[in-house]
Amino acid sequence: MTRPARGRLARYGFAEGDGRARAADLLGPDGLGLWRPDTQEPAGERAVELLAALSRAADPDLALRQLHRLVEAERRAAGAGRSVAANGAGPTGETTRSPLLDALHDDPGLRRRLIAVLGASSALGDHLVANPHQWSVLATAPDGLAPTAEGRLDLAAAARFTPSTQPVAVLRQAYRLALLRIAAADLTGGRGLEQTMAALSALADATLAAAYEIAVGELPEGTPRPRLAVVAMGKCGGDELNYVSDVDVIFVAAEDDDLAAATLVATRLIHVCGLVAWPVDAALRPEGSRGPLVRTLASHLAYYRRWARTWEFQALLKARPAAGDLGLAREWIDQLAPLVWSAAERPEAVEDVRSMRRRIIENVPPKELEREIKRGPGGLRDIEFAVQLLQLVHGRGDESLRVPGTIPALRALVAGGYVGRADGEALLRGYRFLRGVEHRLQLQGLRRTHTVPTEPAALRWLAAALGYTATPGRSAVEEFRAEWVTHATEVRRLHAKLLYRPLLESVARVPADGLRLTPEAARHRLEILGFADPVGALRHLQALTGGVSRTAAIQRTLLPVLLSEFADAPEPDRGLLNYRQVSDKLGSTPWYLRLLRDEGPVAGRLARVLSSSRYAADLLGREPEALRMLAEDTELTPRPREVLCEGFTAAAARHADPEQATRAVRALRRRELVRLACAD
């Protein structure tokens, strides 16, 4: 082969091959004919466009190699007895192209989508080489629109590309065509993360439904069609599936008479999906792999009422009808809902979720711990467990939190005041970043992985696939690592803050009825708690929680717990009145309610102080910012005499006016009295 010089090619991002066909060979006259060795320039305008597209791929060399293989495969499929080089440069310098190369020139959208896929996924490139005409599914439609990428199966199109008429073979091709379109839209900015996850989940639903029909069609002749529901769980249930994952399901039969046929259908469905796309995992069912694959609705209810553990109810947060008898699936979810939303009232529930997260981390191999974006500290599981525990605890009284997906649930928690805006945004950014990394890692080889590579070449590819570029003083890989560390550190911090929030145990101990502060429910709870004037106390509650402001939303979160604290004191009515007075003074400040919700034991300590000591409550009313001392035990330790004297002297010295100096000393004295009263 005649090789073009490397210098000019380097500007397109191509690298020397190490034992593989080099870019120079593949682009030259004996290759794709895109490069002139004599002038060291692209072979015409078409070549310029295609070289520019290749340079923008995550891995230009991979994209080029796959494109060359694809053109060769197209030639072989056409039965031509000539090489790609036979389409070489003509007298004008332009090349006579294969149908694919012509289409890439004529359709900029196809060029962008196909090259992006070839440079980001060796697995999808291999699929296209094995099926060399399927690139056409990425072509721009006659109306100028990009191909749909919503996760729908086009079985008719798949049948045209598939020599076999066997349903499983057609379904396999239909799945790959849909996946190809989703990946192309994802890689070229046609879909955001949430749309991509939803499309992958919709594709899973469609595949489950098609496999279900194949399985039903293979039942022995005369077998009645069973009533069988396929319930999506896990990421699929949450509409947040990634590119390569087991699809978690639970099978539910309507009646005992359906069990035999339903088990045949479920078994065949699992087998078909394994041949077509991914493993189906039914291990979340009652008793796991030791239990029957299919149970009736009644059998499920009996199990969850008597035997289910906290993690099993946590898993049910993501349950969603997917295939089969969707009405039965919805009935199953509705029947189990009261059990799910009372699970947090178990004495051990909050600690169960926390200990489960710790066990997951302990099971990660130590050498992979810092590279694990899913199970490791600061990974996706940190976000998911924090969100799910908050859902279990607060969702008992707030139905807006009863949504299966992580992002919608986190947004609902922020909207309801259970998570601060800044914390919620940080978790959303971290989740999107980590899922983006996961998607690119899995798409490359279409294999299940959640571990960031260590090899320099693999890291360079990953950084490029995620859109990172070098900046002055830092490579693209260093830019990626810096952002990864930032997100992981913040996710780890917020996970600890939310999952181990002391308020959670207190809220979990409040009966579900006590979380719903409707007038009737609130009055009933006030009477039970022993308030002497339930009507007056109700007026305070309505003043604190009325309206749709964020302040009112956070108060609705705090008050059920505070009422229990007030009730344990000698004067609960006095405690609530004092709390309202302090809240009236500080409710509009940005730190007050955030302090009560997020900072350790502050809420409980404040409730005890306000309901136990009129003197301390009066001091707090005049020096409300002293509340910050309740966050730390060290702040409640009395100061030595010499420290106090130095403080008083310094406070007075800052003012020339004797009256102002006196006021400063008195304010400091009140603060110290608050410290002593609260500590006592």
XYZ file of C-alpha atoms in Angstrom:
680
model
C 0.000 0.000 0.000
C 1.052 3.587 -0.635
C 0.860 5.478 2.626
C 0.110 9.181 2.859
C 2.230 11.236 5.199
C 1.111 11.311 8.789
C 1.672 14.984 9.530
C -1.422 16.356 7.861
C -3.601 13.485 9.054
C -2.732 14.189 12.673
C -4.906 17.297 12.643
C -7.926 15.028 12.177
C -7.155 13.192 15.407
C -5.854 9.952 13.900
C -3.072 8.063 15.662
C -0.510 5.531 14.549
C -1.756 1.969 14.715
C 0.094 -0.503 16.880
C 0.014 -3.570 14.682
C -3.405 -2.664 13.240
C -4.187 -1.127 9.889
C -3.213 2.503 10.217
C -5.334 5.488 9.313
C -2.921 6.226 6.483
C -3.620 2.877 4.851
C -7.375 3.013 5.319
C -7.748 6.539 3.959
C -5.388 6.283 1.008
C -6.083 5.300 -2.595
C -5.899 1.603 -1.710
C -8.362 2.172 1.114
C -11.366 4.482 1.157
C -9.812 6.911 -1.304
C -10.322 9.916 0.961
C -6.707 11.113 0.955
C -4.226 12.077 -1.781
C -0.708 10.945 -0.935
C 0.896 13.238 -3.500
C -0.607 16.485 -2.143
C -1.209 15.256 1.408
C -4.725 16.700 1.264
C -8.277 15.304 1.291
C -9.386 13.881 -2.049
C -12.071 16.462 -2.787
C -14.917 18.161 -0.956
C -16.652 14.914 -0.056
C -13.509 13.687 1.630
C -13.208 16.934 3.603
C -16.730 16.487 5.007
C -16.193 12.868 5.956
C -12.764 13.470 7.481
C -14.215 16.296 9.565
C -16.983 13.974 10.796
C -14.443 11.275 11.663
C -12.332 13.789 13.581
C -15.316 14.599 15.817
C -15.873 10.956 16.802
C -14.986 9.825 20.317
C -12.307 7.624 18.739
C -11.491 8.732 15.168
C -9.323 5.656 14.528
C -12.067 3.288 15.678
C -14.647 5.132 13.585
C -12.380 4.940 10.541
C -11.610 1.237 10.954
C -15.290 0.419 11.374
C -16.292 2.552 8.404
C -13.718 0.783 6.241
C -14.965 -2.613 7.412
C -18.547 -1.557 6.755
C -17.821 -0.425 3.197
C -15.962 -3.686 2.556
C -18.886 -5.667 3.990
C -21.281 -3.706 1.788
C -19.174 -4.597 -1.238
C -19.121 -8.269 -0.301
C -22.873 -8.265 0.282
C -23.392 -6.761 -3.153
C -21.349 -9.580 -4.638
C -18.956 -7.222 -6.397
C -15.702 -8.781 -7.457
C -13.652 -5.684 -6.908
C -12.097 -3.984 -3.902
C -13.047 -0.682 -2.438
C -10.053 0.723 -4.269
C -11.841 0.093 -7.571
C -14.002 3.017 -6.550
C -10.828 5.104 -6.389
C -10.081 8.587 -7.564
C -11.193 9.547 -11.045
C -9.600 12.056 -13.385
C -11.051 15.012 -11.481
C -9.748 13.793 -8.153
C -13.227 12.980 -6.799
C -13.917 9.368 -5.929
C -16.595 7.052 -7.169
C -18.289 6.031 -3.951
C -20.050 3.026 -2.611
C -23.772 3.535 -1.843
C -22.856 4.090 1.798
C -20.212 6.721 1.026
C -22.607 8.447 -1.372
C -25.291 8.486 1.321
C -22.845 9.902 3.861
C -22.123 12.781 1.500
C -25.752 13.454 0.592
C -27.200 13.140 4.109
C -25.338 15.205 6.757
C -27.623 13.838 9.478
C -26.776 10.249 8.572
C -23.093 11.166 8.439
C -23.205 12.668 11.920
C -25.210 9.801 13.437
C -23.369 6.878 11.843
C -19.858 8.206 12.490
C -20.784 8.975 16.109
C -21.940 5.374 16.601
C -18.895 3.890 14.871
C -16.540 5.955 17.029
C -18.285 5.213 20.326
C -19.331 1.565 20.086
C -17.214 -1.241 18.706
C -20.122 -3.612 19.427
C -22.658 -1.702 17.326
C -19.991 -1.315 14.637
C -19.553 -5.088 14.599
C -23.316 -5.481 14.291
C -23.436 -3.143 11.296
C -20.544 -4.936 9.622
C -22.430 -8.209 10.077
C -25.586 -6.544 8.714
C -24.155 -4.036 6.220
C -27.418 -2.561 4.971
C -28.819 -1.658 8.371
C -27.004 1.683 8.441
C -29.971 2.971 6.457
C -32.127 3.040 9.616
C -30.092 6.089 10.675
C -30.884 8.013 7.491
C -32.767 11.293 7.653
C -36.434 10.924 6.713
C -37.774 12.578 3.538
C -39.411 15.238 5.715
C -35.997 16.147 7.119
C -36.561 14.608 10.550
C -34.125 12.327 12.319
C -35.209 8.695 12.722
C -37.426 8.090 15.730
C -35.581 6.897 18.812
C -38.385 6.313 21.303
C -37.714 2.633 21.910
C -40.398 1.229 19.618
C -39.834 -2.090 17.841
C -40.251 -2.054 14.053
C -40.787 -5.743 13.395
C -41.709 -5.144 9.749
C -38.419 -3.360 9.043
C -36.516 -6.038 10.940
C -38.142 -8.749 8.836
C -36.839 -7.056 5.674
C -33.295 -7.194 7.040
C -33.540 -10.772 8.361
C -33.281 -13.841 6.122
C -34.925 -15.969 8.812
C -38.648 -15.794 9.413
C -38.309 -17.167 12.938
C -39.967 -14.750 15.411
C -36.982 -14.750 17.772
C -34.554 -13.895 14.961
C -36.793 -11.062 13.756
C -37.187 -9.761 17.305
C -33.405 -9.805 17.796
C -32.910 -7.667 14.694
C -35.739 -5.310 15.676
C -34.153 -4.829 19.099
C -30.751 -3.998 17.594
C -32.278 -1.554 15.103
C -34.097 0.276 17.900
C -30.965 0.272 20.074
C -28.949 1.651 17.162
C -31.337 4.570 16.779
C -31.361 5.304 20.510
C -27.552 5.287 20.647
C -27.278 7.555 17.606
C -29.706 10.084 19.089
C -27.897 9.938 22.432
C -24.433 10.411 20.910
C -25.404 13.325 18.677
C -27.315 15.356 21.239
C -30.729 14.385 19.957
C -31.721 13.050 23.380
C -30.882 14.044 26.932
C -30.129 11.539 29.672
C -33.717 11.247 30.881
C -35.038 10.754 27.350
C -32.378 8.140 26.638
C -33.184 6.207 29.829
C -36.908 6.402 29.064
C -36.333 5.167 25.503
C -34.213 2.235 26.709
C -36.910 1.365 29.270
C -39.630 1.595 26.615
C -37.556 -0.686 24.395
C -37.313 -3.169 27.267
C -41.089 -3.044 27.739
C -41.655 -3.626 24.027
C -39.186 -6.521 24.004
C -40.814 -8.109 27.058
C -44.225 -7.737 25.416
C -43.028 -9.291 22.147
C -41.315 -12.155 23.981
C -44.513 -12.647 25.994
C -46.532 -13.074 22.799
C -43.962 -15.485 21.363
C -44.158 -17.537 24.554
C -47.967 -17.559 24.598
C -47.990 -18.592 20.941
C -45.839 -21.618 21.765
C -48.164 -22.977 24.464
C -49.476 -26.474 23.756
C -52.546 -26.447 21.555
C -55.724 -26.031 23.529
C -54.030 -24.375 26.512
C -56.077 -21.367 27.657
C -54.199 -18.074 27.630
C -53.206 -17.435 31.258
C -53.676 -14.141 33.046
C -50.054 -13.286 33.723
C -48.572 -9.892 34.538
C -44.938 -8.943 34.028
C -44.017 -6.203 36.509
C -40.861 -4.214 35.793
C -38.616 -3.584 38.781
C -35.292 -1.861 39.356
C -33.993 0.539 36.729
C -36.499 -0.676 34.153
C -39.364 -0.062 36.559
C -38.026 3.411 37.267
C -37.810 4.237 33.532
C -34.064 4.711 34.002
C -32.586 1.685 32.266
C -29.026 1.812 30.956
C -27.607 0.259 27.790
C -26.576 -3.085 29.265
C -28.307 -4.429 32.337
C -30.302 -7.310 33.629
C -33.983 -6.432 33.449
C -35.582 -7.114 36.824
C -39.169 -8.405 36.780
C -41.728 -10.115 38.979
C -44.326 -12.472 37.483
C -47.871 -12.405 38.872
C -50.658 -14.831 37.956
C -54.291 -14.059 38.594
C -55.464 -17.414 39.981
C -54.188 -20.870 40.847
C -55.636 -22.200 37.578
C -53.278 -19.885 35.656
C -50.083 -21.043 37.367
C -49.057 -23.969 35.158
C -49.436 -22.147 31.835
C -48.143 -18.889 33.309
C -44.956 -20.611 34.477
C -44.400 -21.985 30.964
C -44.852 -18.501 29.510
C -42.553 -16.873 32.070
C -39.834 -19.479 31.549
C -39.949 -19.109 27.766
C -40.041 -15.296 28.031
C -36.826 -15.347 30.071
C -35.177 -17.593 27.474
C -36.291 -15.473 24.504
C -35.116 -12.211 26.065
C -31.748 -13.795 26.819
C -31.380 -14.716 23.152
C -32.548 -11.320 21.931
C -31.216 -8.661 24.268
C -30.359 -9.165 27.948
C -30.917 -11.527 30.894
C -34.254 -11.273 32.678
C -33.742 -11.446 36.438
C -36.708 -12.559 38.542
C -34.728 -12.806 41.802
C -36.622 -9.925 43.437
C -39.687 -12.167 43.745
C -40.762 -13.518 47.138
C -38.179 -15.980 48.478
C -35.850 -15.061 45.616
C -34.472 -17.849 43.455
C -35.686 -20.409 46.024
C -39.311 -19.428 45.528
C -41.657 -20.278 42.661
C -41.094 -18.266 39.485
C -44.770 -17.310 39.310
C -47.154 -16.693 42.213
C -50.760 -15.634 42.338
C -51.754 -12.177 43.469
C -53.104 -13.645 46.708
C -49.869 -15.536 47.359
C -47.828 -12.370 46.861
C -49.997 -10.450 49.302
C -49.703 -13.163 51.926
C -45.923 -13.178 51.620
C -45.467 -9.414 51.816
C -47.838 -9.141 54.776
C -45.994 -11.742 56.805
C -42.447 -12.292 55.630
C -41.121 -9.438 53.507
C -38.086 -7.541 54.734
C -37.425 -3.829 54.462
C -35.284 -4.106 51.319
C -38.128 -5.927 49.556
C -40.471 -3.000 50.185
C -37.704 -0.646 49.106
C -37.498 -2.573 45.817
C -41.251 -2.191 45.319
C -40.833 1.591 45.071
C -39.890 1.045 41.423
C -42.584 -1.485 40.502
C -44.341 -0.674 37.213
C -46.575 -2.647 34.788
C -44.470 -3.723 31.794
C -46.054 -6.551 29.789
C -48.726 -9.206 29.790
C -51.889 -8.440 31.740
C -51.267 -4.780 32.584
C -54.496 -4.507 34.554
C -53.422 -7.358 36.806
C -50.018 -5.702 37.256
C -51.676 -2.459 38.290
C -53.939 -4.327 40.736
C -50.876 -6.038 42.247
C -49.116 -2.687 42.736
C -52.227 -1.067 44.216
C -52.813 -3.950 46.635
C -49.223 -3.806 47.868
C -49.072 -0.014 48.166
C -50.403 0.181 51.764
C -47.702 -2.277 52.837
C -44.971 -0.331 51.040
C -46.011 2.960 52.591
C -46.116 1.558 56.104
C -42.800 -0.306 55.907
C -40.865 2.631 57.357
C -42.870 2.351 60.596
C -41.062 -0.865 61.472
C -38.625 -0.169 64.323
C -35.671 -1.449 62.314
C -36.617 -0.009 58.903
C -34.374 3.051 58.745
C -31.344 1.159 59.996
C -32.119 -1.725 57.591
C -31.735 0.589 54.604
C -28.542 2.091 55.997
C -26.976 -1.293 56.735
C -27.906 -2.592 53.279
C -25.992 0.289 51.709
C -22.980 -0.466 53.893
C -23.060 -4.145 52.880
C -23.103 -3.210 49.193
C -19.932 -1.159 49.645
C -18.279 -3.981 51.618
C -18.923 -6.389 48.729
C -17.064 -4.266 46.181
C -13.520 -5.602 45.611
C -11.108 -3.168 47.304
C -9.087 -2.614 44.136
C -12.240 -1.467 42.316
C -13.798 0.595 45.097
C -12.537 3.993 43.969
C -13.330 3.273 40.297
C -16.861 1.946 40.846
C -19.372 4.569 39.733
C -22.365 2.457 40.752
C -21.696 0.692 44.054
C -18.681 2.586 45.384
C -18.745 5.559 47.785
C -19.946 8.646 45.972
C -21.600 6.466 43.331
C -25.101 5.986 41.984
C -26.177 3.737 44.852
C -25.446 6.540 47.335
C -27.964 8.751 45.548
C -30.550 6.013 45.070
C -30.490 4.808 48.679
C -30.787 8.329 50.086
C -33.719 9.112 47.793
C -35.488 5.819 48.476
C -35.163 6.072 52.254
C -36.616 9.581 52.185
C -39.438 8.276 49.990
C -40.232 5.423 52.382
C -40.257 7.692 55.434
C -41.982 10.794 54.074
C -44.054 9.144 51.337
C -46.386 7.713 53.967
C -47.984 11.126 54.332
C -47.098 12.765 51.014
C -48.343 10.985 47.906
C -46.360 13.296 45.608
C -43.279 11.276 46.594
C -44.739 8.000 45.326
C -42.961 7.963 41.965
C -40.651 5.174 40.756
C -37.788 7.042 39.069
C -34.793 8.503 40.911
C -34.849 11.877 39.153
C -38.636 12.438 39.505
C -38.472 11.312 43.143
C -35.578 13.652 43.899
C -37.407 16.537 42.275
C -40.498 15.736 44.343
C -38.407 15.651 47.528
C -36.990 19.085 46.717
C -40.422 20.479 45.835
C -41.826 19.156 49.112
C -39.067 20.708 51.193
C -37.582 17.379 52.313
C -34.299 18.112 50.516
C -32.775 21.564 50.176
C -32.684 23.141 46.729
C -28.895 23.346 46.591
C -28.517 19.765 47.846
C -31.102 18.526 45.367
C -29.404 20.245 42.439
C -26.024 18.837 43.483
C -27.478 15.314 43.615
C -29.154 15.746 40.232
C -25.893 16.929 38.687
C -24.042 14.020 40.263
C -26.639 11.510 39.091
C -26.594 12.806 35.523
C -22.800 12.801 35.446
C -22.469 9.259 36.805
C -25.180 7.850 34.544
C -23.560 9.570 31.572
C -20.243 7.880 32.374
C -22.024 4.549 32.834
C -23.776 4.877 29.475
C -20.563 5.592 27.568
C -18.693 2.744 29.269
C -21.434 0.244 28.470
C -22.079 1.440 24.936
C -18.460 0.912 23.897
C -18.624 -2.876 23.996
C -22.294 -3.421 24.881
C -21.227 -5.148 28.054
C -22.236 -4.624 31.639
C -19.649 -2.512 33.433
C -19.622 0.238 36.047
C -15.871 0.599 36.502
C -13.810 3.460 35.125
C -10.779 2.032 33.284
C -7.187 2.651 34.292
C -5.503 2.213 30.895
C -4.435 5.595 29.432
C -5.906 4.857 25.990
C -9.243 3.782 27.462
C -9.352 6.896 29.640
C -8.619 9.120 26.647
C -11.460 7.465 24.756
C -13.860 7.853 27.692
C -13.011 11.530 28.170
C -13.523 12.180 24.457
C -16.781 10.203 24.416
C -18.069 12.395 27.253
C -17.140 15.571 25.389
C -14.083 16.639 27.396
C -11.304 18.548 25.654
C -7.903 19.687 26.790
C -7.564 23.085 28.453
C -4.402 25.090 29.119
C -2.403 23.048 31.591
C -4.777 20.052 31.720
C -5.522 17.170 29.389
C -9.046 16.010 28.584
C -8.537 13.044 30.940
C -7.497 15.376 33.755
C -10.577 17.516 33.121
C -12.762 14.405 33.353
C -11.049 13.191 36.530
C -11.400 16.580 38.205
C -15.141 16.699 37.553
C -15.569 13.075 38.614
C -13.827 13.728 41.938
C -15.964 16.830 42.497
C -19.229 14.969 41.906
C -18.216 11.866 43.875
C -17.129 13.940 46.868
C -20.362 15.924 46.892
C -22.531 12.825 46.430
C -20.744 11.084 49.291
C -21.243 14.095 51.566
C -24.928 14.484 50.742
C -25.548 10.755 51.035
C -24.246 10.818 54.599
C -26.200 13.979 55.354
C -29.528 12.614 54.081
C -29.293 8.902 54.842
C -28.109 9.495 58.404
C -30.310 12.498 59.140
C -31.487 12.042 62.778
C -34.884 13.430 61.853
C -35.603 10.286 59.807
C -35.969 7.977 62.806
C -38.210 10.527 64.490
C -40.439 10.908 61.432
C -40.580 7.127 60.975
C -41.915 6.773 64.526
C -44.814 9.137 63.801
C -47.899 7.187 62.638
C -48.861 7.813 59.023
C -52.025 9.645 60.095
C -49.880 12.007 62.122
C -47.963 13.056 59.015
C -51.088 14.330 57.272
C -51.772 17.683 58.895
C -55.324 18.084 57.640
C -57.495 19.957 60.180
C -59.361 16.836 61.271
C -56.275 14.626 61.467
C -54.266 17.334 63.226
C -56.962 17.983 65.842
C -57.274 14.260 66.547
C -53.510 13.907 66.938
C -53.289 16.964 69.210
C -55.898 15.451 71.508
C -54.064 12.118 71.617
C -50.779 13.869 72.394
C -52.323 15.615 75.388
C -52.496 19.252 74.299
C -54.725 21.140 76.743
C -56.126 23.439 74.048
C -56.311 21.446 70.793
C -58.273 24.204 69.044
C -55.669 26.836 69.899
C -52.836 24.487 68.971
C -54.545 23.799 65.648
C -54.566 27.528 64.896
C -50.806 27.615 65.452
C -50.353 24.652 63.102
C -52.483 26.266 60.412
C -50.520 29.504 60.699
C -47.232 27.652 60.363
C -48.199 25.263 57.546
C -50.803 27.197 55.564
C -50.179 28.065 51.934
C -47.964 26.639 49.227
C -44.679 28.344 50.117
C -41.496 26.350 50.605
C -41.420 27.510 54.232
C -44.851 25.965 54.816
C -43.754 22.748 53.094
C -40.731 22.367 55.368
C -42.868 23.129 58.424
C -45.227 20.334 57.380
C -42.208 18.017 57.430
C -40.957 19.154 60.834
C -44.117 19.614 62.872
C -45.270 15.982 63.167
C -41.949 15.223 64.873
C -41.920 18.404 66.959
C -45.444 17.737 68.228
C -44.264 14.416 69.660
C -41.344 16.197 71.329
C -43.660 18.881 72.751
C -45.996 16.178 74.073
C -43.200 14.630 76.138
C -42.653 17.930 77.981
C -44.662 19.347 80.922
C -46.280 22.119 78.826
C -46.814 21.033 75.204
C -49.088 24.007 74.468
C -46.418 26.414 75.692
C -43.805 24.661 73.547
C -45.892 24.994 70.374
C -46.681 28.651 71.091
C -43.014 29.417 71.669
C -42.097 27.564 68.495
C -44.552 29.626 66.504
C -43.127 32.849 67.945
C -39.561 31.861 67.082
C -40.680 30.756 63.607
C -42.495 34.043 63.028
C -39.249 35.880 63.732
C -36.938 33.594 61.764
C -39.152 31.798 59.246
C -38.074 33.990 56.340
C -34.353 33.637 57.021
C -32.592 31.207 54.676
C -30.884 29.201 57.415
C -33.537 28.666 60.113
C -35.680 25.833 58.750
C -32.725 24.330 56.923
C -30.953 24.124 60.290
C -33.904 22.311 61.874
C -34.324 19.891 58.959
C -30.719 19.053 58.163
C -28.480 19.637 61.150
C -28.367 16.713 63.509
C -30.345 17.010 66.753
C -31.338 20.685 66.448
C -35.084 20.138 65.971
C -35.438 17.827 68.964
C -33.295 20.014 71.205
C -35.242 23.132 70.258
C -38.553 21.406 71.006
C -37.359 20.340 74.447
C -36.043 23.808 75.280
C -39.190 25.609 74.112
C -41.563 23.320 76.002
C -39.520 22.966 79.198
C -38.276 26.454 80.042
C -40.174 29.705 79.679
C -36.996 31.553 80.531
C -34.971 29.855 77.774
C -37.796 30.356 75.288
C -37.890 34.056 76.157
C -34.126 34.319 75.688
C -34.349 32.609 72.296
C -37.116 34.977 71.306
C -34.781 37.912 71.918
C -31.618 36.207 70.619
C -32.938 33.772 67.954
C -29.641 33.375 66.126
C -28.329 31.564 69.191
C -30.247 28.568 67.812
C -27.160 27.692 65.802
C -25.530 26.546 69.041
C -27.939 23.594 69.202
C -26.223 21.953 66.235
C -23.011 21.058 68.068
C -22.435 19.609 71.528
C -19.268 21.667 71.891
C -21.284 24.862 71.439
C -23.341 24.011 74.534
C -20.308 23.746 76.795
C -20.132 26.713 79.225
C -17.281 29.105 78.472
C -14.567 29.686 81.123
C -14.710 32.916 83.119
C -11.606 34.373 81.454
C -13.018 33.722 77.977
C -16.267 35.468 78.915
C -14.421 38.467 80.358
C -12.304 38.799 77.237
C -15.416 38.569 75.073
C -17.319 41.202 77.032
C -14.314 43.550 76.970
C -13.837 43.090 73.220
C -17.555 43.631 72.523
C -17.568 46.878 74.480
C -14.327 48.094 72.923
C -15.810 47.962 69.440
C -18.156 50.875 70.248
C -17.235 54.421 71.254
C -20.795 55.188 72.359
C -21.395 53.834 75.912
C -25.020 52.901 75.113
C -24.014 50.878 72.073
C -21.245 49.218 74.052
C -23.738 48.298 76.776
C -26.160 46.808 74.227
C -23.344 44.734 72.716
C -22.373 43.335 76.105
C -26.016 42.548 76.946
C -26.462 40.720 73.635
C -23.389 38.636 74.356
C -24.671 37.970 77.875
C -28.053 36.795 76.498
C -26.250 34.457 74.115
C -24.283 32.951 76.994
C -27.464 32.571 79.037
C -29.057 30.738 76.087
C -26.022 28.450 76.005
C -26.383 27.660 79.708
C -30.165 27.212 79.554
C -30.029 24.905 76.546
C -27.201 22.868 78.022
C -29.160 22.473 81.229
